[in-house]
Coordinates of N, CA, C and O in Angstrom, one line a residue:
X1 N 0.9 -1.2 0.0 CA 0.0 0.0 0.0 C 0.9 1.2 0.0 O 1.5 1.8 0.9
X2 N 0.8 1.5 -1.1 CA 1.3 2.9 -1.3 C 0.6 4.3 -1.4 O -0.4 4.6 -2.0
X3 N 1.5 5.1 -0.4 CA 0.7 6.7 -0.2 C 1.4 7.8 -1.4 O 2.1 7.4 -2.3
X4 N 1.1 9.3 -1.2 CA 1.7 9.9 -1.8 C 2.7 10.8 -0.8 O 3.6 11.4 -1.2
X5 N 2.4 10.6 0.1 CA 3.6 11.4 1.4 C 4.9 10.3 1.6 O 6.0 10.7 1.9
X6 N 4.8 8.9 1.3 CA 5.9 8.3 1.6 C 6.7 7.5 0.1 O 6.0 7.1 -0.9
X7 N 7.7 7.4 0.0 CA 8.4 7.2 -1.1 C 8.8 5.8 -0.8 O 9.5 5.2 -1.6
X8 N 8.5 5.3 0.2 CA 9.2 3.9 -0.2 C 7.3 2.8 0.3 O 6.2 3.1 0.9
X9 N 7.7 1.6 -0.3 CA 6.4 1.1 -0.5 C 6.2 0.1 0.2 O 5.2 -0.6 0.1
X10 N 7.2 -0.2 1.1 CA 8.0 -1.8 1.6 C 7.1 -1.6 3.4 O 7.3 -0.7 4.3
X11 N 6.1 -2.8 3.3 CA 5.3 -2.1 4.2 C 6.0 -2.1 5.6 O 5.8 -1.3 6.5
X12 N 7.2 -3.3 5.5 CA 8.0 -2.9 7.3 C 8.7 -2.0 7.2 O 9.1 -1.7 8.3
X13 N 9.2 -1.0 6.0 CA 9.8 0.4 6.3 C 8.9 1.5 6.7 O 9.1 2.5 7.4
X14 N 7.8 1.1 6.2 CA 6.6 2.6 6.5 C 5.4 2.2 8.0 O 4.5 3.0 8.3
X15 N 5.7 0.9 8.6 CA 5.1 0.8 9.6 C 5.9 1.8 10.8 O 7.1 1.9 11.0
X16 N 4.9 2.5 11.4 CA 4.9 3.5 12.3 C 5.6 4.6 12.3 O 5.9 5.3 13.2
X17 N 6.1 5.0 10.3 CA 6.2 6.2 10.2 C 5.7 7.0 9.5 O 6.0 8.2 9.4
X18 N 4.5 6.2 8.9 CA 3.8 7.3 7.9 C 2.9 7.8 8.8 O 2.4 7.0 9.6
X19 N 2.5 8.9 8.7 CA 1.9 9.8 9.5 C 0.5 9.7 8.7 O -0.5 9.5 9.3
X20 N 0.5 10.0 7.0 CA -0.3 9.8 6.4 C -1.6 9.2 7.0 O -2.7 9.5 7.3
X21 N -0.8 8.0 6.8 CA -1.8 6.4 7.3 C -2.5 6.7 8.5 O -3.7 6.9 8.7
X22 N -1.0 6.9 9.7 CA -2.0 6.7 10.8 C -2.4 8.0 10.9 O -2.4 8.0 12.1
X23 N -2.9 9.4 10.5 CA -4.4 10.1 10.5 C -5.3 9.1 9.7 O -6.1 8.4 10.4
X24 N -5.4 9.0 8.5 CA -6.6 8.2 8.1 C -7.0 6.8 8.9 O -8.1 6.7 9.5
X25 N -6.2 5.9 9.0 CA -6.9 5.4 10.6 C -7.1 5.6 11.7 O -7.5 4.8 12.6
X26 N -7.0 6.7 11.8 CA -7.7 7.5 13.2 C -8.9 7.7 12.9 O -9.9 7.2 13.5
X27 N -9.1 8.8 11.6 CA -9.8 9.1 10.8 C -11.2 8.0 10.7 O -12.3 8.3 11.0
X28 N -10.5 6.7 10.2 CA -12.0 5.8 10.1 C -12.1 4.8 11.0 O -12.7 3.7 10.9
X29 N -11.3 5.1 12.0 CA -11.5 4.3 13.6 C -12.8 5.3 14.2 O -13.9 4.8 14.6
X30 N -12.5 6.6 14.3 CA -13.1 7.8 15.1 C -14.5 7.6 14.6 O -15.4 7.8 15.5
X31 N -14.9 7.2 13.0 CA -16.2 7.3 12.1 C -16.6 6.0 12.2 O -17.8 5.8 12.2
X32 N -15.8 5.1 12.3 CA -16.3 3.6 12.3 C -17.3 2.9 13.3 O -18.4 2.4 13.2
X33 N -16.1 3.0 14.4 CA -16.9 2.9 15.5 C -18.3 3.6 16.1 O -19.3 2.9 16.4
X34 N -18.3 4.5 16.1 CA -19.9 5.3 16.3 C -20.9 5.1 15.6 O -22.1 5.0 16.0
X35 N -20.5 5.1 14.1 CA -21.2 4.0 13.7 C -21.9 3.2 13.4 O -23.1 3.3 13.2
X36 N -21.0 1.9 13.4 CA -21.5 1.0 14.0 C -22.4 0.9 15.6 O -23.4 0.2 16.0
X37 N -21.7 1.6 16.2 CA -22.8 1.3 17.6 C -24.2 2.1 17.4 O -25.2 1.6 17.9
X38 N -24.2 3.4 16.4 CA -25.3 4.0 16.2 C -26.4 2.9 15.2 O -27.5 2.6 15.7
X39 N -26.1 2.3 14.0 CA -26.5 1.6 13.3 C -26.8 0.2 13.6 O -27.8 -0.3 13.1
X40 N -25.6 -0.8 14.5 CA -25.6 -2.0 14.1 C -25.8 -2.9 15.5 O -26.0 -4.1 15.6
X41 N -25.7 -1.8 16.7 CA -25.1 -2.2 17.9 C -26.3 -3.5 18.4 O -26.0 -4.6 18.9
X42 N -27.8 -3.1 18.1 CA -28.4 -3.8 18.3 C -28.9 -4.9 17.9 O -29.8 -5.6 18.4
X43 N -28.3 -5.1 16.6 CA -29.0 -6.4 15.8 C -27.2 -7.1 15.6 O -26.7 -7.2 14.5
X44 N -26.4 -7.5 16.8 CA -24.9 -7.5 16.3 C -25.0 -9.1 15.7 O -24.0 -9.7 16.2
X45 N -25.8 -9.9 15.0 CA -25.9 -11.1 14.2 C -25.8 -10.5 13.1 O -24.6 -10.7 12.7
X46 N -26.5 -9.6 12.4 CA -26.4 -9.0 11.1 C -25.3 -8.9 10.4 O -24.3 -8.3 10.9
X47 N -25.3 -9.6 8.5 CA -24.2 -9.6 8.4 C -23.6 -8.2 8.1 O -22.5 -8.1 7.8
X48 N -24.4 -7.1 8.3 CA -23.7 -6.1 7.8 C -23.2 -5.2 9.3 O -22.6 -4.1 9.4
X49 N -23.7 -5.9 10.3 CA -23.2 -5.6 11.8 C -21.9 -6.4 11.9 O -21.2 -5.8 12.7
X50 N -21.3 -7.6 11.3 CA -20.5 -8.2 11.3 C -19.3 -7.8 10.7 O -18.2 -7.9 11.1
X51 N -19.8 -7.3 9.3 CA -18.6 -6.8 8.6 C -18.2 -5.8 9.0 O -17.0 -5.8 9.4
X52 N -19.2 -4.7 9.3 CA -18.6 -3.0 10.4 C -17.6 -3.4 11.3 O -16.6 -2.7 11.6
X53 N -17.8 -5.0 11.9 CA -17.1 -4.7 13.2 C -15.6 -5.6 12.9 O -14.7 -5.7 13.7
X54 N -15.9 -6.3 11.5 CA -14.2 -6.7 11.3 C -13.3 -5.0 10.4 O -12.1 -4.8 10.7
X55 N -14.1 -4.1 9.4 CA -13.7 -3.2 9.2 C -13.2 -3.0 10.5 O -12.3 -3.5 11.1
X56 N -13.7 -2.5 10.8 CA -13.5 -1.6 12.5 C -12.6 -1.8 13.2 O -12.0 -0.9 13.8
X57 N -12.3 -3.1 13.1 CA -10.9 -3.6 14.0 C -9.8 -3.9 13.3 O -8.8 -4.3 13.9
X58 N -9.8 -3.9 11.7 CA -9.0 -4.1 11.5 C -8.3 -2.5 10.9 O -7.3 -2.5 10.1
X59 N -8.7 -1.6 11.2 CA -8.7 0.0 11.4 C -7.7 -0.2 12.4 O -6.4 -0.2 12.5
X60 N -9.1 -0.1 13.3 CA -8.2 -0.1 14.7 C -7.0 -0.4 15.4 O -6.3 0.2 16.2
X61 N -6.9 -2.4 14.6 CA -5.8 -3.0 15.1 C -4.2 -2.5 13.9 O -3.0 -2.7 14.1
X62 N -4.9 -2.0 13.1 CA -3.4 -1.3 12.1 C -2.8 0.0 12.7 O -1.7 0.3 13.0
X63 N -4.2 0.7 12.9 CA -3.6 1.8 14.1 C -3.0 1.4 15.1 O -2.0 2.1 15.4
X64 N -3.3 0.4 16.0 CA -2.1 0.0 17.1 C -1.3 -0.1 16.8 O -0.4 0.6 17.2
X65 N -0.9 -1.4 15.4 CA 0.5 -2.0 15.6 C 1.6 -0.5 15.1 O 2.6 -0.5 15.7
X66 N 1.1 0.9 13.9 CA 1.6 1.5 14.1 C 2.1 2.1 15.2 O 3.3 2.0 15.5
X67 N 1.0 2.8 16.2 CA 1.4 2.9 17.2 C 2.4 2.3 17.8 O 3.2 3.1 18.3
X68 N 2.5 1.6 18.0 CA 3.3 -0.1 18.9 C 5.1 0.7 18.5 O 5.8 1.4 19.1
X69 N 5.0 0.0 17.1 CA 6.1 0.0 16.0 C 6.6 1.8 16.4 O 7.8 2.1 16.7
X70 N 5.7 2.7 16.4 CA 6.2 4.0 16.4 C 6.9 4.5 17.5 O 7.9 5.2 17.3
X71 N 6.5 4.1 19.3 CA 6.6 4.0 20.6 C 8.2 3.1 20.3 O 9.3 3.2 20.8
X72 N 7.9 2.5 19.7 CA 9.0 1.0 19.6 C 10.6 1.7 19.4 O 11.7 1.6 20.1
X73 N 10.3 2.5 18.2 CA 11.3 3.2 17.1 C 12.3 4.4 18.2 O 13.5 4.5 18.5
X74 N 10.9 5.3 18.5 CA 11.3 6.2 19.6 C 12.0 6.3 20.4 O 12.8 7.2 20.5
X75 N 11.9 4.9 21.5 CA 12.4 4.6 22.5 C 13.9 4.2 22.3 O 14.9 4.9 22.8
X76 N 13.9 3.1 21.6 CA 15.3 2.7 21.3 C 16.1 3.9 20.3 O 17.3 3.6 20.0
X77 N 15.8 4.9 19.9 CA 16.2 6.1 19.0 C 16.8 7.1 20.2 O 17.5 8.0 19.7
X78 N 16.6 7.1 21.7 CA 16.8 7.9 22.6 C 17.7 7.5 23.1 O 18.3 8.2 23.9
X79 N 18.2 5.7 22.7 CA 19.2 5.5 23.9 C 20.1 5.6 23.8 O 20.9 5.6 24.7

């Protein structure tokens, strides 16, 4: 997955430094979730309650591992 803010395409060099990325997964973590709990929360069998909530997490869980990887980079960059 390539952006236009990062020049290289290699997804373990751009984990937890494109900035790009992680706003737009914040972006549709922040829209997703509400969402779904406004639309789907109550019928959560539904398959279109089901798909919201693998979207959703799989937002979510890309936004951590950025996160994770970025905290990661930082730390050992300080010592």
């Amino acid at each position: 997955m390539a952006c236009d803010d990062c020049q290289e395409s290699i997804f373990k060099q751009k984990i937890g430094r494109c900035k790009a990325c992680m706003w737009q997964l914040t972006g549709l973590s922040l829209v997703g979730w509400p969402l779904w709990w406004w639309l789907y929360a109550e019928d959560m069998t539904s398959v279109e309650s089901i798909a919201m909530v693998f979207f959703c997490c799989a937002f979510s869980g890309l936004l951590c591992v950025h996160l994770i990887v970025l905290s990661y980079r930082k730390l050992n960059y300080l010592e």
